[in-house]
Each structure stands twice: as C-alpha cells, then as structure tokens.
C-alpha positions as a printed Julia matrix, in Angstrom:
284×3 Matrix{Float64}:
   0.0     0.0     0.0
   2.94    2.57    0.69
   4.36    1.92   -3.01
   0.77    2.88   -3.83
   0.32    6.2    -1.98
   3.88    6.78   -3.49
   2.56    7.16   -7.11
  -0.37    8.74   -6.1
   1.36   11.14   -4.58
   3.77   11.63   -7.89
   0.62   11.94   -9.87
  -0.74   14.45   -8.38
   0.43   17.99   -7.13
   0.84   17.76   -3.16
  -1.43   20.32   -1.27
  -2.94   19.64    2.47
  -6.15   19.09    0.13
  -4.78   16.23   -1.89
  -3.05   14.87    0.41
  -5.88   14.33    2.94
  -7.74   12.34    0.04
  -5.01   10.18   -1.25
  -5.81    7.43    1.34
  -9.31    7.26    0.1
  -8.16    7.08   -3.56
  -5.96    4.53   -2.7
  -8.52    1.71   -1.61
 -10.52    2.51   -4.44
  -8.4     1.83   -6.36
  -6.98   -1.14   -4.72
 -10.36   -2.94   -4.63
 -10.54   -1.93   -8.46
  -7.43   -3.46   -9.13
  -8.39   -6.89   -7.1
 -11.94   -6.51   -9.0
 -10.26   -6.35  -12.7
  -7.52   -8.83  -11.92
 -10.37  -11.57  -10.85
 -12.5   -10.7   -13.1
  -9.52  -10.89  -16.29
  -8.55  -14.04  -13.83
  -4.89  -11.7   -14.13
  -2.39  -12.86  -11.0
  -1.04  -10.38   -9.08
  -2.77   -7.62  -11.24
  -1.33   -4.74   -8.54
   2.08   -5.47  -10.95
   0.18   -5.07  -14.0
  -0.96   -1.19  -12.58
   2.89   -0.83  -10.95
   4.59   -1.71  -14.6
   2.11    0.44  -16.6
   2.7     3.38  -14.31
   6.12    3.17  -14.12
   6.77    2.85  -18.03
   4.54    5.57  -19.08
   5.56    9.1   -18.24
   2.44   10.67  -19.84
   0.59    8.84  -17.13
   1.7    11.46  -14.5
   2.49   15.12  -14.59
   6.08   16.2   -14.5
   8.01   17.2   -11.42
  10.66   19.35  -13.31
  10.64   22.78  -13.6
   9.87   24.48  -16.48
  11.91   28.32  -18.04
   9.73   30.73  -20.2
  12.05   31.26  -22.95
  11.75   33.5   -26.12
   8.8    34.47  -28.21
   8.8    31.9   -31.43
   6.26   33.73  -33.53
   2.59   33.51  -33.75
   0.39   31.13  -35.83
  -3.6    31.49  -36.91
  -4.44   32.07  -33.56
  -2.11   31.6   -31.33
   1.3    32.53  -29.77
   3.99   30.3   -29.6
   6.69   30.7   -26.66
   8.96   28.6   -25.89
  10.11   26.65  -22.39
  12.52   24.59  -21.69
  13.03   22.06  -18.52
  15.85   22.71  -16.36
  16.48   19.55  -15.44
  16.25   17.87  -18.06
  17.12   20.31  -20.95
  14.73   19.01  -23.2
  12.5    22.06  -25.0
   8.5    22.57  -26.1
   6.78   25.09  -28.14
   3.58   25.94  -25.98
   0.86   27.2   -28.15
  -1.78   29.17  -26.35
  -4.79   31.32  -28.01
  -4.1    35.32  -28.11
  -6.84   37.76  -28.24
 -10.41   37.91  -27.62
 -12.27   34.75  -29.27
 -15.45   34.57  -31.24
 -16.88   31.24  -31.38
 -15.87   30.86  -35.06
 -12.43   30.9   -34.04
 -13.31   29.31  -30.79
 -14.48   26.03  -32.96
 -11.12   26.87  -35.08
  -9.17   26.63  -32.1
 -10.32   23.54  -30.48
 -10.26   21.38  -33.97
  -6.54   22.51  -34.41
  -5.81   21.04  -31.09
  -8.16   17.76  -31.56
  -5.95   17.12  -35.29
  -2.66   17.83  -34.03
  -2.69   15.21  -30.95
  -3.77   12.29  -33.33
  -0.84   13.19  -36.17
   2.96   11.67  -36.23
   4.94   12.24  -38.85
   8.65   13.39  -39.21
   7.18   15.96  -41.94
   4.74   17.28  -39.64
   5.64   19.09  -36.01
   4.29   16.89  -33.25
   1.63   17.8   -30.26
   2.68   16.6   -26.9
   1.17   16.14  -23.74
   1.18   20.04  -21.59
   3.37   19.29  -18.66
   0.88   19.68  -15.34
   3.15   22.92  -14.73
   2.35   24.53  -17.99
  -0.98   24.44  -17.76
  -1.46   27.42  -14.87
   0.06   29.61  -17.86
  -3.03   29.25  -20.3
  -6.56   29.99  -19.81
  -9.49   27.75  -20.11
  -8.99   26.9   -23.65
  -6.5    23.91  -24.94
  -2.9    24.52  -24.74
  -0.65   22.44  -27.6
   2.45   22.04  -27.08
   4.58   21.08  -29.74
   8.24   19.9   -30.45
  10.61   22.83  -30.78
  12.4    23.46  -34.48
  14.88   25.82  -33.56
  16.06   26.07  -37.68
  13.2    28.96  -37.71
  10.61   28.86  -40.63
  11.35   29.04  -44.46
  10.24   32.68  -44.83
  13.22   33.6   -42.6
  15.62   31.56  -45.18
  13.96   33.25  -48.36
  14.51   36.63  -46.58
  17.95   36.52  -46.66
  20.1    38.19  -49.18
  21.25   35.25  -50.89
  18.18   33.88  -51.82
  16.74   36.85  -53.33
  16.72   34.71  -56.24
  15.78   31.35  -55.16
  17.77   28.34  -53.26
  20.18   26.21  -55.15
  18.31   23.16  -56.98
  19.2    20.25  -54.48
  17.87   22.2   -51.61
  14.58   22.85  -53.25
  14.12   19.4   -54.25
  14.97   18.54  -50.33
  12.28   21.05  -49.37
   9.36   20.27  -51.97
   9.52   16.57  -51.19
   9.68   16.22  -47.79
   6.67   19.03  -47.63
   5.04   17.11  -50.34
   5.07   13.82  -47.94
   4.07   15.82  -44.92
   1.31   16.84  -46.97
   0.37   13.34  -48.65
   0.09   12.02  -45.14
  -2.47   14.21  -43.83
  -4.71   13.94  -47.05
  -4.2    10.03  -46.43
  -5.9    11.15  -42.36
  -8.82   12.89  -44.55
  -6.82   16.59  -43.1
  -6.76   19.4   -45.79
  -4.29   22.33  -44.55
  -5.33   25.5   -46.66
  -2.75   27.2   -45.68
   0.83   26.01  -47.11
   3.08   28.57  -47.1
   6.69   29.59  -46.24
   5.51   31.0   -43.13
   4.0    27.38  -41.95
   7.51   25.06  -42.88
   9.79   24.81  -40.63
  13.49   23.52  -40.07
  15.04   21.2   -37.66
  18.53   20.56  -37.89
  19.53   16.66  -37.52
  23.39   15.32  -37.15
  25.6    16.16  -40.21
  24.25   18.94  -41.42
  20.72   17.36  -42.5
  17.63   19.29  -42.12
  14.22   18.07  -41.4
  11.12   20.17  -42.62
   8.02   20.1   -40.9
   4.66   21.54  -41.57
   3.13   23.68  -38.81
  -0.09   25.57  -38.13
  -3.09   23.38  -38.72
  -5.61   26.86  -37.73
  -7.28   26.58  -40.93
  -7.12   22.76  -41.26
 -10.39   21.06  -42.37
 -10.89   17.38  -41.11
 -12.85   16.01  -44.49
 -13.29   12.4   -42.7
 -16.88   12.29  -42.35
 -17.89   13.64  -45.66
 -17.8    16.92  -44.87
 -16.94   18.65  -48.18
 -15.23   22.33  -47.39
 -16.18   26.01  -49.81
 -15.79   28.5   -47.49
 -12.4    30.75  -47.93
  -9.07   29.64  -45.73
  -5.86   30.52  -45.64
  -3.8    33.37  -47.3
  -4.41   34.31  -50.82
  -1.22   34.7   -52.27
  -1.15   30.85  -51.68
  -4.88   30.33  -51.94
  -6.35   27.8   -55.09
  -9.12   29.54  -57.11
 -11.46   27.24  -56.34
 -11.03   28.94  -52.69
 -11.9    32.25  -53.75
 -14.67   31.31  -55.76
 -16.19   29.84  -52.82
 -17.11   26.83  -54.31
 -16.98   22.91  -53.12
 -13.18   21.95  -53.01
 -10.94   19.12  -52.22
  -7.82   18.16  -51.22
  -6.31   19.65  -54.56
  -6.17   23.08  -53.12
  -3.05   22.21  -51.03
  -1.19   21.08  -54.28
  -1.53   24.29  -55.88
  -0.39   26.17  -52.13
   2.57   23.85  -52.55
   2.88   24.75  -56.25
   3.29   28.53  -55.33
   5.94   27.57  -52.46
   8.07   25.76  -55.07
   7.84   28.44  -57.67
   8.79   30.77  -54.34
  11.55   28.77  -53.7
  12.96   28.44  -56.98
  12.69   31.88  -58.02
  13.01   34.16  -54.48
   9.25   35.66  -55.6
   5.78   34.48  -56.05
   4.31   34.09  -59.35
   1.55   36.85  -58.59
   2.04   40.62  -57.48
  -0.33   41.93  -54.71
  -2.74   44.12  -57.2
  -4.37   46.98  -55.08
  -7.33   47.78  -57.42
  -8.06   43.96  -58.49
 -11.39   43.51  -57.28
 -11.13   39.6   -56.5
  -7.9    39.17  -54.88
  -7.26   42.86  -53.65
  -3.87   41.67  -51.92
C-alpha cells in the first residue's frame, strides 16, 4: 500500500487538500485493481498497474521545472513561446490562443488542437502532452504544445540576401519533397491544410548537417473524414487555389496548388503573382 500512496502522490500535485484524500483514492483503487484482476482471472494484477505506471511518463504530470524562454512567432491564432526544462534540458513550443475569441475561431481553435494530438509524422511538427506545470500559464482553452524546431521557418531563409533569387536546386528538391510527404500524409488522415506557405515550414537541424522540414499551423485545417466537403475561404491568398476564392466545393487539390506557389517561391526568391491593389477579387 505505501508503493501505492507513493505514485499517487507523484501523480498528483501535493497540497494539504490532496493529500488528505489520497488514502481514500488509494482503496478505491486497490479494490478496483483486485476486481479487474479476478474478473480478467490476471495474478497479481497490482504489478500489471505498478509496470504500466512506471513505463509511461504521460501517465503522470512532470516534477521538473519548467523556463519561459523567447517568443517563437505567432500562428492562426495563437502565440507560440517557448520553455525549456531545467532539469532535463529538453524544450516545447507551448501554443496558447491570443486575443479575444469569437466562437468561429473558438471552434477553429479547439479542432486545431483535436488534429494535431492524433498526427505523427517526421514531416509534420508533433503535439505533446502540456506538462501539469504549464498548464497554470493558459486559460481555459487547450494549450498544444509542440516539439521545438529551432532552424526557424522558411520565410526567414527566403529573406535573406542570398536567396533573393531562389535556393540552389538540391535544396529545393529537399524542401518540396519532404513538404510534399508531410502533406500526402495528412490527405491520407482525410486533413486538408489551406494554408501552405513559407511562413507554416519549418526547419530542424539533424546530425551532419541534415535538415528536417516540418509543416506547422493546422488553424485553418479542415478534417474532411466524415464527408464533410469544405467552400468556405481559408488561408492566405497569395497561396490560396481559385477554387477557394470562388467559394465553391473543393478538395484536397487546393493544397497542391499552395505547394505549387511555395516551389515556384523557392525556386525563383518571388511568387508568381504581385499583390494588385485595385483587383477587385484578390485585392492583396
């Protein structure tokens, strides 16, 4: 029973209020545990709930204390700072919401959130767990917190001098196709982006020089899984399909033409299109 009130007590933050109902918890659970291991005819099923425990850090909060760090940017709708743990060193983009909220962006919100904890892929950033000592820093809405990609984001690289006219061939080609499979796999979860763009790729560097791209911002992401077929207008328009502005039913094709703008970006240093001030459609 002590090795019992020991995780309990790891599990949850100690106050005098916790504390007092630990013991309580504790036989609860205990008769639970004797309940499912007779019932599952499981011997010595209190091993079973030790082992699981034990190997599974997500099952408890973390201890360690956490640094604010910089200001990484801001995405749809949120801001993105990042924290790193002391103790460990090991680093997380939190993602909270900035700004007042409408319940537009409210539902926007909450589905980015939802999509980003059921992806993994080494094309797109992942969604972790909020450490129990992150969470007093958001409000009531869902915090994300993501792996930090300290390489910054690919309008940074095409802002620099040298690529005024585009990045060298073998570097696009890097670029475009690992993009293209970050992309492929969400279409293959049903997840439309709308909203590829320099702004929403960014870089990890790996060992020897290798860098990893990975798509980001999922505010104007449209889960298409249950039929659902999208028309209303996402995104940004210099990397917006027509078929977006004309506010018509659309598929998963309008990402391929956001991606066909990127690689035409990153090949030449420019879009294809100029903002036009008096065109009555676009008006960028």
């Amino acid at each position: 029973m002590d090795l019992y009130l020991k995780i309990l007590r790891t599990a949850v933050r100690s106050t005098p209020q916790t504390n007092h109902h630990l013991q309580y918890i504790l036989e609860f659970l205990a008769q639970l545990i004797l309940v499912l291991g007779s019932s599952l005819h499981i011997q010595h099923p209190e091993g079973m709930f030790c082992k699981f425990y034990l190997n599974n850090s997500s099952a408890r909060p973390s201890d360690e204390e956490w640094e604010k760090g910089r200001r990484l940017g801001s995405g749809t709708f949120g801001l993105v700072v990042l924290w790193t743990n002391k103790e460990k060193g090991t680093t997380l983009a939190l993602k909270h919401y900035k700004g007042n909220m409408d319940q537009k962006n409210h539902d926007r919100w909450i589905q980015e959130v939802l999509i980003m904890k059921t992806l993994k892929h080494p094309n797109v950033v992942r969604a972790f767990d909020v450490p129990e000592q992150l969470k007093v820093h958001s409000s009531n809405l869902p915090v994300l917190a993501m792996e930090y990609c300290s390489g910054g984001d690919l309008r940074t690289v095409l802002s620099k001098p040298h690529s005024s006219y585009g990045l060298n061939q073998m570097t696009v080609n890097d670029i475009i196709s690992q993009v293209a499979d970050g992309m492929y796999y969400l279409h293959e979860n049903n997840i439309i982006h709308r909203d590829l763009k320099p702004e929403n790729i960014v870089l990890k560097p790996m060992a020897e020089g290798k860098v990893v791209y990975k798509i980001i911002d999922l505010g104007y992401a449209k889960d298409i899984g249950h039929g659902s077929i999208p028309q209303s207008f996402a995104g940004t328009l210099q990397y917006a399909a027509p078929d977006l502005l004309q506010k018509k039913p659309y598929s998963k094709s309008v990402d391929y033409w956001s991606l066909g703008i990127l690689s035409f970006e990153l090949i030449n240093g420019r879009r294809p299109f100029s903002p036009v001030d008096n065109d009555p459609v676009v008006g960028w």
